[in-house]
Coordinates of C-alpha atoms (C1' of nucleotides) in Angstrom, one line a residue:
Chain A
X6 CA -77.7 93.0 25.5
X7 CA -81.3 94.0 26.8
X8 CA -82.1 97.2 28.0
X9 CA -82.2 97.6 32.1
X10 CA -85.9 98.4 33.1
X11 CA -85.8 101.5 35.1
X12 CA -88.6 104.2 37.0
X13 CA -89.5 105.6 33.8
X14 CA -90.4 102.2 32.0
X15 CA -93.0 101.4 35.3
X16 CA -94.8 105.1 34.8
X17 CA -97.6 103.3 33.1
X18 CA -100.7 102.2 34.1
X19 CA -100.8 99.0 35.7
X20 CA -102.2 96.4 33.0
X21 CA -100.3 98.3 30.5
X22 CA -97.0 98.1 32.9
X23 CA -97.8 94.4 32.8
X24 CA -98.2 93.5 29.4
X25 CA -94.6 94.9 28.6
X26 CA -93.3 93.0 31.5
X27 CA -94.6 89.8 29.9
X28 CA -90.8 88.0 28.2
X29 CA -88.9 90.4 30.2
X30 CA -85.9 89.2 32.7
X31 CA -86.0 89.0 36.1
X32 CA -83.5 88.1 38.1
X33 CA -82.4 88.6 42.2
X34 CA -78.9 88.2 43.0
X35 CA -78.8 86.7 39.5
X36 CA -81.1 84.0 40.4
X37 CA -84.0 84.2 37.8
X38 CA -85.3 84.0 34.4
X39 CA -88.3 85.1 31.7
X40 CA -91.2 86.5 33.4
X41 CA -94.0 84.8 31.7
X42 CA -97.3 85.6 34.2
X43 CA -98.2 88.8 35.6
X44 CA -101.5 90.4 36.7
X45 CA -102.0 94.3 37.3
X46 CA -103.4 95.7 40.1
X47 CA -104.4 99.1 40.9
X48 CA -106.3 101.6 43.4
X49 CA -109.7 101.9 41.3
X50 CA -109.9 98.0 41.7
X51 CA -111.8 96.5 45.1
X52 CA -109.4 93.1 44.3
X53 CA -106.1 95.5 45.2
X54 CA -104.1 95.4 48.4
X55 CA -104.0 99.7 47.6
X56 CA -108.0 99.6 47.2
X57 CA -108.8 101.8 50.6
X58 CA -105.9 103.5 50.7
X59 CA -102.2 103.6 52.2
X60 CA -101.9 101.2 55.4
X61 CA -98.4 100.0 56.7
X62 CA -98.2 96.7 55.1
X63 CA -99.2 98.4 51.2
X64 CA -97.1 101.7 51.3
X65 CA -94.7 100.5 48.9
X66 CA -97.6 100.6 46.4
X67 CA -98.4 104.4 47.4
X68 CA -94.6 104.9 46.8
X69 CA -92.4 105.7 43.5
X70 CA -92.8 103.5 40.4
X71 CA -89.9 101.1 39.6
X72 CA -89.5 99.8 43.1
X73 CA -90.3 96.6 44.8
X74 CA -94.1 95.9 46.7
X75 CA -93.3 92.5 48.6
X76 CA -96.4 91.1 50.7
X77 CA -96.9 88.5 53.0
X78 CA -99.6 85.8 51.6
X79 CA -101.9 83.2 53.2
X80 CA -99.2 83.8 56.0
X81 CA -96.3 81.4 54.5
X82 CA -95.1 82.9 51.2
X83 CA -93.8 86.3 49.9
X84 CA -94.7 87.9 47.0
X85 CA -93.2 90.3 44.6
X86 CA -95.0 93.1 43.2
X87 CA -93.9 95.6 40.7
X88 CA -94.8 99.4 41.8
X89 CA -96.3 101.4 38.8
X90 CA -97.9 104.8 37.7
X91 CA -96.7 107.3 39.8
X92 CA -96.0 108.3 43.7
X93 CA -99.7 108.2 45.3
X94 CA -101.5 106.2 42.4
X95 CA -101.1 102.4 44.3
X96 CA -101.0 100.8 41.2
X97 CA -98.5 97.5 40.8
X98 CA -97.9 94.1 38.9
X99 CA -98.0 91.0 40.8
X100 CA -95.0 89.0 39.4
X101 CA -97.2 85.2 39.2
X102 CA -94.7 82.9 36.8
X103 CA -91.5 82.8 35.2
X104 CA -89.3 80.6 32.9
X105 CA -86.1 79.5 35.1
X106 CA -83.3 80.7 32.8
X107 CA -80.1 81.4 35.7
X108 CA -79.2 79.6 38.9
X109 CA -81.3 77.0 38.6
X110 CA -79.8 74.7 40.9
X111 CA -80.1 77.4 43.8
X112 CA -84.1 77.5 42.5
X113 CA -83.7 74.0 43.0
X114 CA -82.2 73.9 46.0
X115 CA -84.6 76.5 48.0
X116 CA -87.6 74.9 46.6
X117 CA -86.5 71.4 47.7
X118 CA -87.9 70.3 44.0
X119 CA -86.5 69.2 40.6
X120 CA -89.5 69.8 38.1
X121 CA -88.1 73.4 36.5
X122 CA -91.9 73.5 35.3
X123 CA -92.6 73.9 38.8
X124 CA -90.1 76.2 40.4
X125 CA -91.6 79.6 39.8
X126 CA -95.0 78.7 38.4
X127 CA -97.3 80.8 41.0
X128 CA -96.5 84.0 43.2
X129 CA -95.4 82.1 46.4
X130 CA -92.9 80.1 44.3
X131 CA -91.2 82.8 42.4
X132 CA -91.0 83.8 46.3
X133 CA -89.5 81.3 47.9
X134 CA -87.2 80.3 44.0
X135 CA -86.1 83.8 44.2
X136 CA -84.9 84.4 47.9
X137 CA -87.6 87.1 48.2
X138 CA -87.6 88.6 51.3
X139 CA -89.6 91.1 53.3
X140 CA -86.7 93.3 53.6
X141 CA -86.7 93.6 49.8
X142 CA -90.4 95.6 49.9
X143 CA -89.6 99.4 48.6
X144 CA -86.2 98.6 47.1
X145 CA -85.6 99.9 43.5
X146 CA -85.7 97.5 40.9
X147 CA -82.9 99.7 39.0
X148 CA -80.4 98.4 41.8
X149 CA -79.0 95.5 43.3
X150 CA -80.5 92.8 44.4
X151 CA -82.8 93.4 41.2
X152 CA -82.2 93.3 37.9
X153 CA -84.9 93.3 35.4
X154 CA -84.0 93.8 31.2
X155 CA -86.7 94.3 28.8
X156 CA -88.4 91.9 26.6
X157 CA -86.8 91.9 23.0
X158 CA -89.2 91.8 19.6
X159 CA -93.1 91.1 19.8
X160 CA -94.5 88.4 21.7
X161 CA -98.1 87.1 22.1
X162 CA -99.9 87.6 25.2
X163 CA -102.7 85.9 26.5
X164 CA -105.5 87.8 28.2
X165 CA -107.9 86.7 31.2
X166 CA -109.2 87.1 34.4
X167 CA -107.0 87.3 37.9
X168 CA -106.3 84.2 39.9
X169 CA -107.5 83.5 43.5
X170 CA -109.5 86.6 43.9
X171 CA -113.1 87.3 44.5
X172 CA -114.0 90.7 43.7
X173 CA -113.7 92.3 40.0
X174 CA -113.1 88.7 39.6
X175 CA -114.1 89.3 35.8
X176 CA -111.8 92.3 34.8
X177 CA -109.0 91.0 32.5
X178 CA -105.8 91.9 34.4
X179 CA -104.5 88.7 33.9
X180 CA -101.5 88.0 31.6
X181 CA -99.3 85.6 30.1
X182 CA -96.8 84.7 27.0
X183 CA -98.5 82.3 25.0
X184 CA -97.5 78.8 24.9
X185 CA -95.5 79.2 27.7
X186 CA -95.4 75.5 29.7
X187 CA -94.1 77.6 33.0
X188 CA -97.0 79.7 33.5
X189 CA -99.3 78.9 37.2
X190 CA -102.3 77.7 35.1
X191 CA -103.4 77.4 31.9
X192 CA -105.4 80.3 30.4
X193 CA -109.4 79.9 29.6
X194 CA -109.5 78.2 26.1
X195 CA -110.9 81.4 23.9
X196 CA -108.7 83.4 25.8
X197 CA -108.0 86.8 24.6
X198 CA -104.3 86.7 22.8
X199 CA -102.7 90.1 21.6
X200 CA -99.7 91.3 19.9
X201 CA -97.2 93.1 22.2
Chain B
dA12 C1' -109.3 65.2 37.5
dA13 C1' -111.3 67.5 41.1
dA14 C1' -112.2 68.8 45.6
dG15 C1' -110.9 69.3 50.5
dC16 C1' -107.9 71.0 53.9
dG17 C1' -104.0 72.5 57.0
dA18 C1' -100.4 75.8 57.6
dT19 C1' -100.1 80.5 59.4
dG20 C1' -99.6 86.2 59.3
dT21 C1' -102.0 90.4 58.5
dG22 C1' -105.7 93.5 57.7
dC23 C1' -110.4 94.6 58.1
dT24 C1' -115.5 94.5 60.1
Chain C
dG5 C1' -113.8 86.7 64.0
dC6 C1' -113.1 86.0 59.1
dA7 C1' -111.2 86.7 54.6
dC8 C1' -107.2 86.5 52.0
dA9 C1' -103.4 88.4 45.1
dT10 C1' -101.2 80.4 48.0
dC11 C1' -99.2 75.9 48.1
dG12 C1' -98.8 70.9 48.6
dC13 C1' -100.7 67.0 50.3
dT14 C1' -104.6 63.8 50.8
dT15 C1' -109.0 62.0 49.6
dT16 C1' -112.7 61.1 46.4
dA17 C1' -114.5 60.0 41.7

DNA sequence: AAAGCGATGTGCT
DNA sequence: GCACATCGCTTTA
């Protein structure tokens, strides 16, 4: 049985926070799966939510590591961040894909599609697949509804640049297990793959 | 295969 | 106003 994730495992830095969340387990209410895309995000970085500071709708990401950053996007969907580094720092993950693994057929069911490839492959879908909702932002991760276990033995991650954004479009703070058919979209060929 | 666009909330200039 | 850490549908090539 995989280790449960708790504050300590999220006192990284972002990207590195990231990487290790790359094969890990998510799963809300026991609805979810691998986690297979993620992208860090951080204070020092004008593409962050936290980039000028601690507003009402980011404060989650100025608050303790190991909790729950949930956003509202293009006005429709919710997204799930994972808070990193420490109390302050406005650092988090941005949970983008995952592998359906449990409760598929409630994925299913709140997406209103049958592809699995598609249920969770992009932010607002692991949303909507997931039940996240905006009373989730700040929750621990450690507690229920959450549950997130650690990855087990070394996987290969591929490297490349954030999705959807404009500025520090280049920096490299996107992330994915390689060969993975559920990620959003396919990687840059010559993308950067390491050992994690 | 790619490009265009509507839906629709929230934060910033 | 306008941009935005998006998605799904439609149109065009």
């Amino acid at each position: 049985m995989p280790k449960a994730l708790g504050p300590a495992d999220f006192a990284g830095d972002a990207a590195e926070v990231a990487v290790t969340l790359i094969g890990a387990t998510l799963l809300v209410d026991g609805v979810g799966g691998m986690i297979v895309e993620t992208e860090a995000y951080d204070r020092e970085d004008a593409a962050s939510h936290s980039h000028s500071g601690p507003t009402p709708r980011n404060q989650a990401m100025f608050g303790p590591p190991g909790r729950a950053y949930v956003y509202r996007s293009y006005g429709i969907h919710w997204c799930l961040n994972f808070v990193c580094r420490a109390s302050g720092h406005g650092a988090g993950v941005l949970i983008r894909a995952i592998e359906p693994l449990k409760g598929i057929a409630e994925m299913r069911d709140r997406r209103g599609l049958e592809d699995v490839k598609l249920l969770c492959a992009g932010p607002g879908r692991v949303g909507q697949a997931l039940g996240i909702v905006h009373a989730m932002n700040g929750m621990r991760l450690d507690r229920q509804p959450f549950r997130v276990l650690a990855a087990e033995g070394p996987r290969d991650v591929v490297v490349g640049p954030r999705i959807g954004i404009s500025k520090a479009a280049e920096v490299p703070w996107r992330f994915g297990l390689a060969g993975s058919k559920f990620l959003s979209r396919r990687f840059p060929s010559h993308s950067a793959i390491i050992r994690a």
